[in-house]
PDB file of C-alpha atoms in Angstrom:
ATOM      1  CA  UNK A  18       0.392   0.139  -0.164  1.00 73.00           C
ATOM      2  CA  UNK A  19       2.829   1.902   0.562  1.00 85.00           C
ATOM      3  CA  UNK A  20       4.924   1.512  -3.128  1.00 86.00           C
ATOM      4  CA  UNK A  21       3.199   4.378  -4.580  1.00 89.00           C
ATOM      5  CA  UNK A  22       4.220   7.267  -1.051  1.00 91.00           C
ATOM      6  CA  UNK A  23       8.282   5.324  -1.094  1.00 89.00           C
ATOM      7  CA  UNK A  24       8.635   6.406  -4.857  1.00 87.00           C
ATOM      8  CA  UNK A  25       7.159   9.760  -5.443  1.00 91.00           C
ATOM      9  CA  UNK A  26       9.552  10.268  -2.088  1.00 93.00           C
ATOM     10  CA  UNK A  27      12.476   9.384  -4.957  1.00 92.00           C
ATOM     11  CA  UNK A  28      13.086   5.952  -3.296  1.00 90.00           C
ATOM     12  CA  UNK A  29      14.985   4.094  -6.178  1.00 91.00           C
ATOM     13  CA  UNK A  30      14.039   0.276  -5.636  1.00 89.00           C
ATOM     14  CA  UNK A  31      12.236  -0.769  -3.387  1.00 87.00           C
ATOM     15  CA  UNK A  32      12.979  -5.260  -1.939  1.00 85.00           C
ATOM     16  CA  UNK A  33       9.580  -7.034  -1.057  1.00 82.00           C
ATOM     17  CA  UNK A  34      10.142 -10.499   0.789  1.00 82.00           C
ATOM     18  CA  UNK A  35       6.516 -11.911  -0.540  1.00 76.00           C
ATOM     19  CA  UNK A  36       8.563 -14.640  -3.787  1.00 73.00           C
ATOM     20  CA  UNK A  37       9.725 -16.145  -0.332  1.00 78.00           C
ATOM     21  CA  UNK A  38       6.172 -16.929   0.570  1.00 81.00           C
ATOM     22  CA  UNK A  39       4.612 -17.664  -2.342  1.00 76.00           C
ATOM     23  CA  UNK A  40       3.853 -20.447  -4.646  1.00 81.00           C
ATOM     24  CA  UNK A  41       6.654 -21.732  -6.496  1.00 81.00           C
ATOM     25  CA  UNK A  42       7.482 -20.234  -9.933  1.00 79.00           C
ATOM     26  CA  UNK A  43      10.181 -20.708 -12.343  1.00 84.00           C
ATOM     27  CA  UNK A  44      11.878 -17.975 -12.903  1.00 83.00           C
ATOM     28  CA  UNK A  45      15.066 -16.812 -14.995  1.00 89.00           C
ATOM     29  CA  UNK A  46      16.676 -13.304 -14.217  1.00 91.00           C
ATOM     30  CA  UNK A  47      19.598 -12.567 -16.621  1.00 92.00           C
ATOM     31  CA  UNK A  48      21.641  -9.244 -15.452  1.00 94.00           C
ATOM     32  CA  UNK A  49      23.371  -7.065 -18.567  1.00 95.00           C
ATOM     33  CA  UNK A  50      25.472  -4.485 -17.567  1.00 94.00           C
ATOM     34  CA  UNK A  51      24.554  -1.092 -18.138  1.00 85.00           C
TER      35      UNK A  51
END
């Protein structure tokens, strides 16, 4: 509920622990240089 307020205040990154409590999912992450 507070994500919009944090973003409006200038927060560059939001982290959540929700994925740790959700159902398993097949997720692939690829990191590339900016």
